[in-house]
Amino acid sequence: ETQEMVLVYPGDWSFEVPLPQKDTGWTQRLDCPVGELDGGKISVGNLYVSPMTLEITLKRDVGMDMEDTSEEAEQAYIRWLGLVIPNSITLTTYDGETITLDWYVTSAYTGEFEDWERAHSFTLSSIIDPSKLQGGTITVNLRFDAGSVTIPLDNLTPVEP
């Protein structure tokens, strides 16, 4: 059986979808200790949340010997890189709605390599209004039993242009 396409409105059609020209994200400096991994104290630095993404920065107070090529040193470095994954972080809105993370987008150093500060970015499981997180919480459960903390999001502010 063949199907025939019917053109309802003939012509050459185009349209435009206006997109916001400013950053719609909100941010908060957290500076909160979370735990310890392989002799280094780990803290949560910055939080950035947009309607579709979350970026969280982890900082380690002591570096690692990058000249050490032993299996133990390599495993310690791998643990540092993999401290957080989508199911280890939960956002909760001011009215108790839980926002989970779906996918690990990227991970990058935010300063000099020796600073041991790393940004981890994720997509959210649903599109949200970041202002709903004001008064909510973020729970960070580090992998490898390195620590856990729930931090109030009482100082979230819109990103300045």
Coordinates of C-alpha atoms in Angstrom, one line a residue:
E1 CA 0.0 0.0 0.0
T2 CA 1.4 3.4 -1.0
Q3 CA 0.8 6.6 0.8
E4 CA 0.5 9.9 -0.9
M5 CA 1.8 13.1 0.7
V6 CA -0.6 16.0 0.7
L7 CA 0.8 19.5 0.9
V8 CA -1.6 21.5 3.1
Y9 CA -0.1 25.0 2.7
P10 CA 2.1 25.3 -0.3
G11 CA 4.9 27.8 -0.2
D12 CA 8.3 28.5 1.2
W13 CA 7.8 29.0 5.0
S14 CA 10.3 30.2 7.5
F15 CA 10.2 31.3 11.2
E16 CA 12.4 32.6 14.0
V17 CA 12.6 31.4 17.5
P18 CA 13.9 34.1 19.9
L19 CA 16.4 32.8 22.4
P20 CA 17.5 34.6 25.6
Q21 CA 20.5 36.7 25.1
K22 CA 21.6 36.5 28.7
D23 CA 22.7 33.8 31.1
T24 CA 19.7 32.4 32.9
G25 CA 21.8 30.6 35.4
W26 CA 22.1 31.1 39.2
T27 CA 25.3 30.7 41.2
Q28 CA 26.4 30.3 44.8
R29 CA 29.9 30.2 46.4
L30 CA 29.7 27.2 48.8
D31 CA 33.2 26.7 50.3
C32 CA 32.0 23.7 52.2
P33 CA 34.2 20.7 53.4
V34 CA 32.9 17.4 52.2
G35 CA 35.4 14.7 53.2
E36 CA 38.8 13.3 52.5
L37 CA 40.3 11.2 49.7
D38 CA 43.8 9.7 49.7
G39 CA 45.1 12.1 52.3
G40 CA 43.6 15.3 50.7
K41 CA 40.7 17.2 52.2
I42 CA 37.9 17.8 49.6
S43 CA 35.6 20.8 49.6
V44 CA 32.8 22.0 47.4
G45 CA 33.6 25.4 45.9
N46 CA 31.2 26.9 43.4
L47 CA 27.8 25.9 42.3
Y48 CA 26.2 27.0 39.0
V49 CA 22.7 25.9 37.9
S50 CA 20.8 26.8 34.7
P51 CA 17.4 25.5 33.6
M52 CA 19.1 22.4 32.1
T53 CA 22.6 22.1 33.7
L54 CA 24.5 21.9 37.0
E55 CA 28.2 22.7 37.4
I56 CA 29.8 22.0 40.7
T57 CA 33.5 22.6 41.6
L58 CA 35.4 20.3 43.9
K59 CA 38.7 21.4 45.4
R60 CA 41.5 19.3 46.9
D61 CA 43.7 21.0 49.5
V62 CA 46.8 19.0 48.6
G63 CA 48.0 18.0 45.2
M64 CA 49.3 14.6 44.0
D65 CA 52.8 13.7 42.9
M66 CA 52.3 13.6 39.1
E67 CA 55.8 12.2 38.7
D68 CA 54.9 9.0 40.6
T69 CA 54.0 6.4 38.1
S70 CA 53.2 3.6 40.5
E71 CA 49.9 1.7 40.3
E72 CA 48.8 3.1 43.6
A73 CA 49.4 6.7 42.5
E74 CA 47.5 6.1 39.3
Q75 CA 44.5 4.6 41.1
A76 CA 44.5 7.6 43.5
Y77 CA 44.4 10.0 40.5
I78 CA 41.6 8.0 38.9
R79 CA 39.6 8.2 42.2
W80 CA 40.1 12.0 42.3
L81 CA 38.8 12.3 38.7
G82 CA 35.7 10.1 39.4
L83 CA 34.6 11.5 42.8
V84 CA 31.1 12.5 41.6
I85 CA 28.8 11.0 39.1
P86 CA 25.1 11.8 38.3
N87 CA 23.6 9.7 41.0
S88 CA 25.9 11.0 43.7
I89 CA 24.4 14.5 43.6
T90 CA 20.8 15.5 44.4
L91 CA 19.2 18.9 44.2
T92 CA 16.1 19.7 46.2
T93 CA 13.9 22.7 45.6
Y94 CA 12.5 24.9 48.3
D95 CA 9.2 23.0 48.1
G96 CA 10.8 19.6 48.4
E97 CA 10.9 18.5 44.7
T98 CA 13.9 16.3 44.0
I99 CA 15.9 17.1 40.9
T100 CA 18.2 14.3 39.8
L101 CA 21.1 14.5 37.3
D102 CA 21.0 12.5 34.1
W103 CA 24.3 12.7 32.4
Y104 CA 27.9 13.7 33.1
V105 CA 28.7 16.3 30.5
T106 CA 32.4 17.2 31.1
S107 CA 35.0 17.7 33.8
A108 CA 37.7 20.3 33.5
Y109 CA 40.3 22.0 35.6
T110 CA 39.2 25.6 36.4
G111 CA 42.7 27.0 37.1
E112 CA 46.3 25.9 37.0
F113 CA 46.7 22.1 37.0
E114 CA 48.4 22.3 40.4
D115 CA 45.4 24.1 42.0
W116 CA 43.5 20.7 42.2
E117 CA 40.2 22.4 41.5
R118 CA 37.9 20.6 39.1
A119 CA 34.5 21.6 37.7
H120 CA 32.0 18.8 37.0
S121 CA 29.1 19.5 34.7
F122 CA 25.8 17.5 34.4
T123 CA 22.5 17.8 32.7
L124 CA 19.4 17.9 34.9
S125 CA 16.7 15.2 34.6
S126 CA 14.1 17.9 33.9
I127 CA 14.1 21.6 32.9
I128 CA 13.7 23.8 36.0
D129 CA 13.5 27.4 37.0
P130 CA 16.8 27.8 39.0
S131 CA 15.1 30.3 41.3
K132 CA 13.1 27.3 42.7
L133 CA 16.4 26.1 44.2
Q134 CA 16.7 29.2 46.4
G135 CA 16.0 27.9 49.9
G136 CA 16.5 24.3 48.8
T137 CA 19.6 22.0 49.2
I138 CA 22.3 20.2 47.3
T139 CA 23.4 16.8 48.6
V140 CA 26.9 15.7 47.5
N141 CA 27.8 12.1 48.2
L142 CA 31.5 11.6 47.1
R143 CA 32.3 8.1 45.8
F144 CA 34.8 5.8 47.4
D145 CA 33.4 6.6 50.9
A146 CA 35.2 9.9 50.8
G147 CA 32.4 11.9 52.4
S148 CA 28.9 13.4 52.1
V149 CA 27.3 16.8 52.8
T150 CA 24.0 18.5 52.4
I151 CA 24.4 22.2 51.8
P152 CA 21.6 24.8 52.0
L153 CA 21.1 26.9 48.9
D154 CA 20.1 30.1 50.7
N155 CA 22.4 32.5 48.8
L156 CA 21.8 31.6 45.2
T157 CA 21.8 34.6 43.0
P158 CA 21.2 35.2 39.3
V159 CA 24.4 35.4 37.2
E160 CA 25.3 39.0 36.5
P161 CA 25.5 40.0 32.8

